Coordinates of C-alpha atoms and ligand atoms in Angstrom, one line a residue:
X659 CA 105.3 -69.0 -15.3
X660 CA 106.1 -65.5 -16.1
X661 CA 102.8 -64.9 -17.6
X662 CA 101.0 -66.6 -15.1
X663 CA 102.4 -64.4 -12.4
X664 CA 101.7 -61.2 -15.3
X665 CA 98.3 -62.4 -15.4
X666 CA 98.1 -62.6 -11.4
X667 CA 99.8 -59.2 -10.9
X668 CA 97.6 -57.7 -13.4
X669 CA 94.5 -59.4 -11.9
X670 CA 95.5 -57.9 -8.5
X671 CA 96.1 -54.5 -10.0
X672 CA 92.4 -54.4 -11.8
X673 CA 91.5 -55.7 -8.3
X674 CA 92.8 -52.7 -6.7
X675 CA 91.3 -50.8 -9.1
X676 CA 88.0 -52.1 -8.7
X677 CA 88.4 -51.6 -5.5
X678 CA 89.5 -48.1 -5.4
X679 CA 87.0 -46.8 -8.2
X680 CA 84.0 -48.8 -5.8
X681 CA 86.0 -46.5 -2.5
X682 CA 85.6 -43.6 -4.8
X683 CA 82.5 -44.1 -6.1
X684 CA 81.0 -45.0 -2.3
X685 CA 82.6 -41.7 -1.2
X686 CA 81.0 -39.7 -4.4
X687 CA 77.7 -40.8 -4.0
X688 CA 77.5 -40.6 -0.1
X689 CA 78.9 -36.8 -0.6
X690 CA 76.4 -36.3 -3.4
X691 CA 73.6 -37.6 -0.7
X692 CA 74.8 -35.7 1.6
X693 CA 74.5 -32.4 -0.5
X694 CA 71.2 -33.4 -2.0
X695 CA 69.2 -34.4 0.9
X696 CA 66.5 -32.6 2.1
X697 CA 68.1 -32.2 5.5
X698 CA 71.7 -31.6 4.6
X699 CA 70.1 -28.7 2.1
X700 CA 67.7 -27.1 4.8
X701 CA 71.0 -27.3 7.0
X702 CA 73.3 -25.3 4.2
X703 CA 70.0 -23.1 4.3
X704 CA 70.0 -22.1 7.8
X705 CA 73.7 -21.6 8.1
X706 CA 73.6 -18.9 5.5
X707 CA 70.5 -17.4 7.0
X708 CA 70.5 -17.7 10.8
X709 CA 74.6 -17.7 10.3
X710 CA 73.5 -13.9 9.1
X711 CA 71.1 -13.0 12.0
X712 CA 71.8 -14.9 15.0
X713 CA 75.6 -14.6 14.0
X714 CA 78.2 -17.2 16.3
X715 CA 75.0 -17.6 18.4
X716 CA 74.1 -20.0 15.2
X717 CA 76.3 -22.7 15.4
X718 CA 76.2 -23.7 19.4
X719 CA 71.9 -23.8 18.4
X720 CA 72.2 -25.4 15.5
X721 CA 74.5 -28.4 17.4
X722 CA 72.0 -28.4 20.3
X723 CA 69.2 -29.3 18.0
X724 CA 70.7 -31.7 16.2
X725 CA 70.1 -33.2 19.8
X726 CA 67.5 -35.0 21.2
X727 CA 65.0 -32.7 22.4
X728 CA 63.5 -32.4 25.7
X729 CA 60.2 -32.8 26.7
X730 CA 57.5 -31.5 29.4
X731 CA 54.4 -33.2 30.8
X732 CA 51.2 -32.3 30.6
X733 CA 49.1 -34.1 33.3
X734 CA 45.7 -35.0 32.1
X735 CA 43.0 -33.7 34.2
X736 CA 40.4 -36.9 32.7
X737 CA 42.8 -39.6 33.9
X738 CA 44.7 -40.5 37.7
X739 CA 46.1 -36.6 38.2
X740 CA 47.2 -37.4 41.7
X741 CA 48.3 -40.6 40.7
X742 CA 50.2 -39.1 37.6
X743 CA 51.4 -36.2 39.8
X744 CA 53.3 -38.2 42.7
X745 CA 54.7 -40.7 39.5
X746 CA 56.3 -37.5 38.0
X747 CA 57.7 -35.8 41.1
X748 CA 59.3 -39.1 42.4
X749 CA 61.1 -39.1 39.0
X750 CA 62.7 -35.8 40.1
X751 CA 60.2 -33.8 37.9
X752 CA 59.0 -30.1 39.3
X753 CA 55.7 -28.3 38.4
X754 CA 56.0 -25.7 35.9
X755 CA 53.8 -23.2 38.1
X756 CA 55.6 -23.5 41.1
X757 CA 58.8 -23.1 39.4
X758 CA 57.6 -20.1 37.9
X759 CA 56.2 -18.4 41.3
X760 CA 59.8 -19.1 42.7
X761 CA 61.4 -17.8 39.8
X762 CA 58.8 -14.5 40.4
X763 CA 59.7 -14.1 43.7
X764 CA 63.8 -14.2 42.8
X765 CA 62.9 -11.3 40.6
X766 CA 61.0 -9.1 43.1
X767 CA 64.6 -9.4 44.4
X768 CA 66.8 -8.9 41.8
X769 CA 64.7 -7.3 38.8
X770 CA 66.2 -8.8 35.2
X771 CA 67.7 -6.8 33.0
X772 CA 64.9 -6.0 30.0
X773 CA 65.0 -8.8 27.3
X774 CA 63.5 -6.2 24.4
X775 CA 66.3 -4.3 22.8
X776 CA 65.1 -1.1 20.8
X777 CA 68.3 -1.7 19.0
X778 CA 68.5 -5.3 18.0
X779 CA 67.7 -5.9 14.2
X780 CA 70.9 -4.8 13.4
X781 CA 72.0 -8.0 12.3
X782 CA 68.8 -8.9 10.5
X783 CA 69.0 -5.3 8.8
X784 CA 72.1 -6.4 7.3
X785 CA 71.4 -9.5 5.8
X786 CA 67.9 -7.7 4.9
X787 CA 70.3 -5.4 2.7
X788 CA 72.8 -8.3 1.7
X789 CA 69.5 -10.2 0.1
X790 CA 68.4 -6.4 -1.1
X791 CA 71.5 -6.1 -3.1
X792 CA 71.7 -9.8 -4.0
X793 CA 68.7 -9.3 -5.8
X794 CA 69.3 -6.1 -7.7
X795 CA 72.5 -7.4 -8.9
X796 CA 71.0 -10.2 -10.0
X797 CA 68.2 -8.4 -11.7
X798 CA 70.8 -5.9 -13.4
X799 CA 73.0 -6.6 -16.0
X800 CA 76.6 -6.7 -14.0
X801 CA 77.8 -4.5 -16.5
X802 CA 75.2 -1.7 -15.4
X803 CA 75.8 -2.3 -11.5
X804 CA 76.7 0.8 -10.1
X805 CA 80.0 0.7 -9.5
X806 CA 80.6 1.6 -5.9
X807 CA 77.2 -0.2 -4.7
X808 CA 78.1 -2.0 -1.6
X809 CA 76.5 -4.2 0.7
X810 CA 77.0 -0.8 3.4
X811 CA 75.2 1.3 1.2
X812 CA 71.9 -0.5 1.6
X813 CA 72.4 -0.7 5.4
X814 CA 70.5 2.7 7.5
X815 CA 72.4 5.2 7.6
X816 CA 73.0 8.6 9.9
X817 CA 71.6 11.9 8.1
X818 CA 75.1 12.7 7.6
X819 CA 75.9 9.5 5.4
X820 CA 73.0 10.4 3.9
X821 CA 73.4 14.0 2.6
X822 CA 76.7 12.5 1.4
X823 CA 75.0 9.3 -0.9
X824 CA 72.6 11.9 -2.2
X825 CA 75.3 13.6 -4.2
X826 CA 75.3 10.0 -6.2
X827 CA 72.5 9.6 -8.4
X828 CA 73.1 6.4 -9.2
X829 CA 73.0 5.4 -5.5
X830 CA 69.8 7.2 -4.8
X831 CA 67.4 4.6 -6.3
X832 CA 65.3 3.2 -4.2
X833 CA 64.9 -0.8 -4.7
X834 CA 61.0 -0.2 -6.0
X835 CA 62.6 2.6 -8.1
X836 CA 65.3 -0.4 -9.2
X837 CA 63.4 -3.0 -9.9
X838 CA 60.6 -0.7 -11.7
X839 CA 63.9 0.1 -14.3
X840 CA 65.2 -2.8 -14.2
X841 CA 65.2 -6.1 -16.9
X842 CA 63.3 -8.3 -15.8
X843 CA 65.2 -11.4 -15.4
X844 CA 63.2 -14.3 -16.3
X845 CA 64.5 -17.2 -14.8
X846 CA 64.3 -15.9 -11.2
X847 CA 60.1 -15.9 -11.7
X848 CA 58.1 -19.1 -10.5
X849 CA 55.4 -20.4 -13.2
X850 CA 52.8 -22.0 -10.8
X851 CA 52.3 -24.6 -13.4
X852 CA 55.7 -26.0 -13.9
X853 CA 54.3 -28.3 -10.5
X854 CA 55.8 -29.0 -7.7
X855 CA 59.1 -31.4 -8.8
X856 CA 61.1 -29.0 -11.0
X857 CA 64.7 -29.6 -10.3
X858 CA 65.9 -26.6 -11.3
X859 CA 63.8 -24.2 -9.1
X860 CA 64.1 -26.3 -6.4
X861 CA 67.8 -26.0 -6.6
X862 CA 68.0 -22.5 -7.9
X863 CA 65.2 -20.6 -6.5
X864 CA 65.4 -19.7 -2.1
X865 CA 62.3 -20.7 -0.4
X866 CA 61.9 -16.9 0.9
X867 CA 61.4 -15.4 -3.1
X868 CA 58.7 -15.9 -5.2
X869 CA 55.5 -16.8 -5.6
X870 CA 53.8 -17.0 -8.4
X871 CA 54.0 -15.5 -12.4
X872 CA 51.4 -13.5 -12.2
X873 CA 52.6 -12.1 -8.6
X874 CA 56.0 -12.4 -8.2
X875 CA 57.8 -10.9 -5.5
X876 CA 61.5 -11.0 -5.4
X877 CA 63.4 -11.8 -2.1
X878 CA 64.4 -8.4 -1.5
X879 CA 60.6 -7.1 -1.5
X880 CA 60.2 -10.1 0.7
X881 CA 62.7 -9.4 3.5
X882 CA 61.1 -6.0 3.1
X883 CA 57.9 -6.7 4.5
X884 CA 59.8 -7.1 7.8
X885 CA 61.1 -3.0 6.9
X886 CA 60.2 -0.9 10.3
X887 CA 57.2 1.4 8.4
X888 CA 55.0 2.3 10.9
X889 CA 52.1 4.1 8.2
X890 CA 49.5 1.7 10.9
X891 CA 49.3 1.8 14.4
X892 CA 51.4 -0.1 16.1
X893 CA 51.6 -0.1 19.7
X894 CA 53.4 -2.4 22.2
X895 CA 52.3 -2.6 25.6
X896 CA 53.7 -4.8 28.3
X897 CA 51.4 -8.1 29.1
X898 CA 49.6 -7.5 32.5
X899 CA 47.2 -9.8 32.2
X900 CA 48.9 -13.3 32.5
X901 CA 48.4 -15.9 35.5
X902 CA 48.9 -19.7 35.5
X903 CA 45.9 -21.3 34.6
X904 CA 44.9 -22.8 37.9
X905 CA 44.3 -26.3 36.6
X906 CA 47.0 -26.9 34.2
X907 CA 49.7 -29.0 35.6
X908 CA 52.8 -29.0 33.7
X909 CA 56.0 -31.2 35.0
X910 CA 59.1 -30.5 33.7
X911 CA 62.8 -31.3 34.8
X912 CA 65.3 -28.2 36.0
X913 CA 67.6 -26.9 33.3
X914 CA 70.7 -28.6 33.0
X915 CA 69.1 -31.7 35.0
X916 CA 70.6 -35.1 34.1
X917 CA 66.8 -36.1 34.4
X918 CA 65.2 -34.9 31.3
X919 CA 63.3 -37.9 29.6
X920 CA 59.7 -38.7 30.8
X921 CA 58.9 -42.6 29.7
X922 CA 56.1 -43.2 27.8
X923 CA 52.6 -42.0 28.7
X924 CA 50.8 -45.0 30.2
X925 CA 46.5 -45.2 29.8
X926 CA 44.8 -44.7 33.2
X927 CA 41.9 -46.7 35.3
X928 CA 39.9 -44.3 33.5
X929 CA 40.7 -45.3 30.1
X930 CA 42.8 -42.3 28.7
X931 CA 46.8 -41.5 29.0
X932 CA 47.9 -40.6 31.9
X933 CA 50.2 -37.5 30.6
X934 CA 50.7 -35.5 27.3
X935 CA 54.7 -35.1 26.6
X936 CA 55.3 -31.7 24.7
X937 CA 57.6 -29.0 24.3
X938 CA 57.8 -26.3 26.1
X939 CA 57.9 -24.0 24.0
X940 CA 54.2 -25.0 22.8
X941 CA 52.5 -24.6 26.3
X942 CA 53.9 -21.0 25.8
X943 CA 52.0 -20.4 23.0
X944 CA 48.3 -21.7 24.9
X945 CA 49.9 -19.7 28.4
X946 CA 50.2 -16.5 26.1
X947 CA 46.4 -17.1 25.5
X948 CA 45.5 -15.8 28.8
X949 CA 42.4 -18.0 28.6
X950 CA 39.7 -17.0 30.8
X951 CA 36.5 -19.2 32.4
X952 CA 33.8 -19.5 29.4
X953 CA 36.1 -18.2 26.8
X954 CA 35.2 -19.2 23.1
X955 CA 38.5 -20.4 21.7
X956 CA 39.4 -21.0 17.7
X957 CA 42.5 -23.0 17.1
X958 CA 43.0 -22.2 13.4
X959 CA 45.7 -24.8 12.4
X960 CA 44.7 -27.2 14.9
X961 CA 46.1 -30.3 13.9
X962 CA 47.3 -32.8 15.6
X963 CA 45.8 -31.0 18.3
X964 CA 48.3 -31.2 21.1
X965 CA 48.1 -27.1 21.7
X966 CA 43.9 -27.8 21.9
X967 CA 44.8 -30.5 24.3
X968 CA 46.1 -28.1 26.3
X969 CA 44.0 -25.3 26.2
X970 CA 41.0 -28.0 26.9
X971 CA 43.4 -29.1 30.2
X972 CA 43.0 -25.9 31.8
X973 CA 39.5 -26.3 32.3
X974 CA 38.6 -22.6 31.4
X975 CA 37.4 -22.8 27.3
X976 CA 33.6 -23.4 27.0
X977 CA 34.0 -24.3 23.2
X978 CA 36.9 -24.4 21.4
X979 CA 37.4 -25.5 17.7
X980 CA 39.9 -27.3 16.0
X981 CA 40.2 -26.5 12.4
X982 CA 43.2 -27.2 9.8
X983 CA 43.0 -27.3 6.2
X984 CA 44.4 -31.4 6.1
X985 CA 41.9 -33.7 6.3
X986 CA 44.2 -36.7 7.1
X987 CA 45.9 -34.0 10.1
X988 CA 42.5 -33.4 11.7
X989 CA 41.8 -37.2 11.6
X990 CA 44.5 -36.8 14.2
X991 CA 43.2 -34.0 16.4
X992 CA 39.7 -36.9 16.7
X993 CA 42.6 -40.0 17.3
X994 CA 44.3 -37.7 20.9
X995 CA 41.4 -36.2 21.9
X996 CA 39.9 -39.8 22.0
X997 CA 42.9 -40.9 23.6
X998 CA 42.7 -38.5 26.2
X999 CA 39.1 -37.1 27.0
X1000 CA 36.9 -39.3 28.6
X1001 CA 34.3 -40.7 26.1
X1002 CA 34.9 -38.4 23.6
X1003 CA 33.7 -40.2 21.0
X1004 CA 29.9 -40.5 23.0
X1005 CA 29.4 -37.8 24.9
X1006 CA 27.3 -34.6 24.2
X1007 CA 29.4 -32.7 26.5
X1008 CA 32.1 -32.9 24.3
X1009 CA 30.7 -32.9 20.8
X1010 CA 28.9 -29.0 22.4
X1011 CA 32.1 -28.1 23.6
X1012 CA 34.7 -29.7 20.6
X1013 CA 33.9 -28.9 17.2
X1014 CA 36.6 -29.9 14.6
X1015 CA 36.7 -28.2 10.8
X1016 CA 38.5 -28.3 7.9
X1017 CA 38.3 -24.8 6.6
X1018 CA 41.5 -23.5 4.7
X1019 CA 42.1 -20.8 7.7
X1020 CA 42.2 -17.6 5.4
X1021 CA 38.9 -18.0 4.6
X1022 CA 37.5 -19.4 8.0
X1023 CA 34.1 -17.1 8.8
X1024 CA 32.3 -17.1 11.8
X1025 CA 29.3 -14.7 12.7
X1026 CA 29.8 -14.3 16.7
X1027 CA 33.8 -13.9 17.2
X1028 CA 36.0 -15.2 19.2
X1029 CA 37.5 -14.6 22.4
X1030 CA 40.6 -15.9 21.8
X1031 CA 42.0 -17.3 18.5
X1032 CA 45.3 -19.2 18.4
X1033 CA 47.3 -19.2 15.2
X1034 CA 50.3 -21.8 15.5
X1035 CA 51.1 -21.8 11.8
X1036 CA 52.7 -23.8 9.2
X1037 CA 56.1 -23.3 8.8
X1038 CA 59.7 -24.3 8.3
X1039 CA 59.5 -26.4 11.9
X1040 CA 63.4 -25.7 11.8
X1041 CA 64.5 -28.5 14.4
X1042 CA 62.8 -30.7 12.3
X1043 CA 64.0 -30.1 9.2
X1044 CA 67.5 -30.5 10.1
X1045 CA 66.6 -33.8 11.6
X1046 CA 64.5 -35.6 9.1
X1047 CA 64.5 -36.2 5.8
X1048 CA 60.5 -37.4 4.8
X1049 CA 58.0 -35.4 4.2
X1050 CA 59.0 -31.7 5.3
X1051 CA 59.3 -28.6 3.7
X1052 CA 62.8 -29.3 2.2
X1053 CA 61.8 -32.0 0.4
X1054 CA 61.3 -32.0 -3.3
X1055 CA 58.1 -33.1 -3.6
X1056 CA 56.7 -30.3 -1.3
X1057 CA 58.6 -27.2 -2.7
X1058 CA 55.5 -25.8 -3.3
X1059 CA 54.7 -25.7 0.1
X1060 CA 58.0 -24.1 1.3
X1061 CA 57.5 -21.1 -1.4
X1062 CA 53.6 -21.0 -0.2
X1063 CA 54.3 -20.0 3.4
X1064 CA 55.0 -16.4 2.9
X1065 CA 51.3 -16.3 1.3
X1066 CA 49.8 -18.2 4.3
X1067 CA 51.2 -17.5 7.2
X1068 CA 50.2 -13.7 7.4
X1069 CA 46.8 -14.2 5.6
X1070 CA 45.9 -16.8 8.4
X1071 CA 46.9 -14.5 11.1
X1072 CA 45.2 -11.7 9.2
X1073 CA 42.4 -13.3 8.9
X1074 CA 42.6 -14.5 12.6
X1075 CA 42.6 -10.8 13.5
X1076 CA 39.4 -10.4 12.2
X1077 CA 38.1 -13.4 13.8
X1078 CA 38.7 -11.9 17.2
X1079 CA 36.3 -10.4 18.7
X1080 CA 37.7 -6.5 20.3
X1081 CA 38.8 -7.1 23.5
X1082 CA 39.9 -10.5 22.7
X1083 CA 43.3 -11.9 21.6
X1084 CA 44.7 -13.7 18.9
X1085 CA 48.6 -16.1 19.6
X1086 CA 50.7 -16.4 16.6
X1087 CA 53.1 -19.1 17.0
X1088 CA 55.7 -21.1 15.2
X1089 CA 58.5 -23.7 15.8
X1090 CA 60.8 -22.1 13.6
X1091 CA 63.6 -19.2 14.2
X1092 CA 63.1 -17.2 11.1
X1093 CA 62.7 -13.1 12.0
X1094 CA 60.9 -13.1 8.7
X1095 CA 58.3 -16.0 9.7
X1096 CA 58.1 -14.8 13.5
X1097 CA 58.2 -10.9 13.8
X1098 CA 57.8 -10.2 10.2
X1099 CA 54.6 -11.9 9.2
X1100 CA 53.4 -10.2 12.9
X1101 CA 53.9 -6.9 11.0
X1102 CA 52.8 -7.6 7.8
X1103 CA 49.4 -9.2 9.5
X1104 CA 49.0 -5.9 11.3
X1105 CA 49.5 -4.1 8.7
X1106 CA 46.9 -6.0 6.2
X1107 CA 44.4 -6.1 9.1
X1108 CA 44.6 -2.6 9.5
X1109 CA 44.5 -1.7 5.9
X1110 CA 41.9 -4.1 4.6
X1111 CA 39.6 -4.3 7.8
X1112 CA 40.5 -1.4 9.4
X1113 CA 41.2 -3.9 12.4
X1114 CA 43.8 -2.4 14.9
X1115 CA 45.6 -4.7 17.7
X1116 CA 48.3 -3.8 20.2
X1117 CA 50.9 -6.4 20.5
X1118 CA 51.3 -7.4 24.2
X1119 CA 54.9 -8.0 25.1
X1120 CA 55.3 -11.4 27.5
X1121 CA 58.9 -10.7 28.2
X1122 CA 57.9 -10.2 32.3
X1123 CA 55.7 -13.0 32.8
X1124 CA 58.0 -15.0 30.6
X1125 CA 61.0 -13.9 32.7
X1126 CA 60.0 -16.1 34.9
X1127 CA 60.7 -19.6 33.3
X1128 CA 64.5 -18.7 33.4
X1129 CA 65.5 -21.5 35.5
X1130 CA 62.9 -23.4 33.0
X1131 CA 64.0 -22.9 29.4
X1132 CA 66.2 -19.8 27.2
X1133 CA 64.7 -17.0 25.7
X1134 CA 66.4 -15.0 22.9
X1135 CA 67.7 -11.9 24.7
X1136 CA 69.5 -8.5 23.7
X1137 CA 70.4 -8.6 20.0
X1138 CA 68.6 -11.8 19.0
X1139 CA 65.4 -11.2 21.0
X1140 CA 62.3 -10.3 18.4
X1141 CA 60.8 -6.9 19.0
X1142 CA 56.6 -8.4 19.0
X1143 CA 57.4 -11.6 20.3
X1144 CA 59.3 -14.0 22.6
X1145 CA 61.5 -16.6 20.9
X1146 CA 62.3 -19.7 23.1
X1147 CA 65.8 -20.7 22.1
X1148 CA 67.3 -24.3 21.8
X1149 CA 70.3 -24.6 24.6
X1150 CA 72.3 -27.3 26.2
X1151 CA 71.1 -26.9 29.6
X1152 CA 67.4 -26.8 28.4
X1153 CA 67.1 -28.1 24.6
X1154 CA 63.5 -27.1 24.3
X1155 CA 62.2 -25.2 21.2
X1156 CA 62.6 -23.2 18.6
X1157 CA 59.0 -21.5 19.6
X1158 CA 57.9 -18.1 18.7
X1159 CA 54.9 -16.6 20.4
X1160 CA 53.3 -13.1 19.9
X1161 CA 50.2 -12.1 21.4
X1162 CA 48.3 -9.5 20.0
X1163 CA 44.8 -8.1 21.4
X1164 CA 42.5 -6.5 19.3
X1165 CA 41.4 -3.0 20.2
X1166 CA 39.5 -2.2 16.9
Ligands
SAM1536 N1 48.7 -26.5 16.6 C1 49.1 -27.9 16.2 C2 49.4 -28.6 17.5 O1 49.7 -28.0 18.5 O2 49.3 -29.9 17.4 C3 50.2 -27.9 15.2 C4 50.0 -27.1 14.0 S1 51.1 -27.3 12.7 C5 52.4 -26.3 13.2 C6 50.5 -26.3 11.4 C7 49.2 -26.9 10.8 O3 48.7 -25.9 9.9 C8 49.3 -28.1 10.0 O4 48.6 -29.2 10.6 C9 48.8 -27.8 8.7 O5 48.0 -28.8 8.1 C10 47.9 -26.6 9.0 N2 47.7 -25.7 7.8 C11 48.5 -25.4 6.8 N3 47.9 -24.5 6.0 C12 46.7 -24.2 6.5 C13 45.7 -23.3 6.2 N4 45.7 -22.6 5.1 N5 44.6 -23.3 7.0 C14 44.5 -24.0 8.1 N6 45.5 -24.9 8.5 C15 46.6 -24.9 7.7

């Protein structure tokens, strides 16, 4: 009997066991998922990043898009307008221009404090000198760090500092004079043909560093390109030339409304949806066009096409093409268009006025120019990322992508630059929050364009005519506002975004 209850007590005791090591083992692995997926990784990503230059503005963001996002509508000119018009503003939906002309008239009133602060990269200059020293500690033996190198002494300094740090040698060297001395460490250079699914760089090696053996470029040089050199001109004039396109009707519910979900788009007597739902943030980036009546109108990552869609709603492009380098993605631009312009698939109207390509964008040519070239490129699409786990840039399978982008994105607008003909403008746009992928490819484009084409463009500033969408959506302001462009923040009361758009018109 004694053995029998042994046996049971023993039985219960492996079964606790069981149990427990199964608890501990669920808890391991869900912890180990949760530090290996794609989206728990671009998270741990961004908080060190954005933690850096948006500072405790960071966190509250980072919450609100972890949110649902909210939506405009774009009404579609080919289907029931009226009809669509009266079904949006019974659901308590406004029209973005008329908010807008309100908002204008608020500020002959009461003028807004400027958004553009001449003193507002402190932040990112810091963490530009964190990385900076990161990297040349990494690259030196620790052994032959200086010893008194500090995260301060890579930050600007006054000419008094200065005097001071040039009495140490060792402190003098600049980070081109560092690395050019330096051991090089091996394991911090990508070889292009390890492929796309090592582990260990993926794990190891930040998206922002390296590209290739044969031209590696370590973070610090990286973050660099943003540095404030000005040996090309670079002007910044405010925009004076922006009005509402008069046909594009765009329906949006009030900040902070409890309204904020449109249903979905319905087809019309005519055949095509009635309404295109976006964000926000990306009819900023076709408004910032300024497009004008016959403009010609490149959309150099075009895919799926919702931007185009746009620019096509206001009535004003005579031709506008649609390229992007993915075949499968412009396959998409054909499947909305068809969805929401009349016959698109049969009429010559269209196939004179839509032309869709599938050029890689830095090499896109064209003999006549363009009047106004949009470049919404690929990029870290932060809200995304944090969001979903398939297919984006934090994913294993497309690390190659992630460490691509600081070779694409300012070759594409570069080359966009030249597309342009003088006079005309060029958009640069992107969903994601990074200084480095917003204002800093901005700079090194102008800088490239100017150097290898001798192209010169002044960057129009929108913060006036963009004041206006304040009781609309949020756009970074005083220490977190980007110097060339406007950068549509993610809030509570109006979760649109993240959108950065910098226009840019070519004067050479
Ligand atoms: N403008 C689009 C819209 O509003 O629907 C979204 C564009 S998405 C942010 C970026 C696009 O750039 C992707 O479709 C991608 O295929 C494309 N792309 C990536 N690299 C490219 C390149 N080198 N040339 C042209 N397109 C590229």
């Amino acid at each position: 009997m004694l053995s029998v209850i042994n046996i049971c007590k023993n039985v219960h005791i492996n079964a606790l066991l069981v149990q427990q090591i199964r608890y501990k083992s669920k808890t391991h692995w869900a912890k180990l998922k949760k530090k290996t997926s794609p989206k728990y990784k671009a998270q741990n990503h961004f908080d060190e990043f954005y933690g850096s230059v948006f500072g405790g503005k960071w966190p509250p963001m980072k919450e609100t898009m972890l949110r649902r996002s909210k939506f405009v509508a774009v009404v579609n000119n080919y289907g029931d307008s009226e009809e669509t018009i009266d079904f949006l503003t019974e659901r308590g939906a406004h029209c973005l221009k008329a908010l807008m002309s309100v908002q204008q008239e608020f500020h002959k009133q009461y003028p807004p404090t400027p958004t553009q602060s001449d003193t507002n990269t402190t932040s990112l200059e810091q963490y530009t000198a964190k990385v900076q020293f990161d990297d040349i500690s990494s690259i030196y033996p620790q052994d032959n760090l200086p010893e008194k190198l500090e995260l301060s002494d890579m930050t600007i300094r006054s000419s008094e500092e200065e005097k001071e740090v040039e009495k140490q040698p060792l402190k003098n060297l600049t980070l081109e004079e560092s690395l050019a001395s330096a051991q090089m460490d091996m394991s911090r250079i990508i070889d292009p043909s390890m492929g796309v699914t090592s582990e260990a760089l993926y794990q190891y090696v930040p998206a922002t560093q390296l590209k290739g053996m044969d031209e590696w470029v370590p973070e610090s040089l990286h973050y660099s390109y943003y540095a404030q050199d000005k040996d090309f001109p670079l002007a910044i004039e405010p925009e004076t030339e922006f009005s509402f396109p008069e046909h594009l009707k765009v329906y949006t519910y009030e900040m902070g409304s409890e309204w904020n979900m449109f249903p979905e788009p319905k087809r019309c007597k005519t055949n095509v949806m009635n309404y295109y739902p976006m964000d926000c943030g990306s009819v900023l980036a076709v408004l910032a066009l300024c497009l004008s009546p016959g403009d010609r109108v490149l959309d150099l990552c075009s895919a799926p096409g919702g931007k185009a869609l746009v620019a096509l709603q206001t009535l004003l492009p005579d031709v506008i093409v649609c390229n992007d380098s993915s075949i499968s993605r412009t396959n998409r631009i054909s499947r909305i268009f068809r969805d929401y312009l009349i016959d698109f698939d049969t009429s010559n109207s269209w196939r004179e006025r839509v032309v869709i390509s599938t050029r890689d964008g830095r090499e896109f040519t064209d003999d006549i120019g363009f009047d106004k070239v949009l470049v919404d490129a690929p990029c870290t699409t932060d809200r995304r990322t944090i969001n979903q786990d398939a297919n984006l840039v934090y994913h294993l399978a497309r690390v190659q992508d992630r460490l691509s982008l600081p070779d694409v994105q300012p070759y594409l607008l570069t080359n966009a630059l030249k597309l342009v003909r003088v006079g005309g403008a060029v958009v640069y746009s992107t969903c994601s929050l990074s200084p480095v992928q917003n204002d800093g490819v901005v700079h090194m484009a102008l800088k490239h364009a100017f150097e290898t084409h001798g192209v010169i463009a002044t960057v129009k500033d929108l913060s006036a005519p963009f004041a206006n969408l304040a009781g609309t959506l949020s756009l970074a302001a005083g220490s977190i506002a980007p110097r060339y462009g406007q950068l549509v923040t993610p809030t509570n009361d109006a979760n649109f975004g993240p959108s950065y758009i910098a226009r840019l018109v070519r004067v050479k």
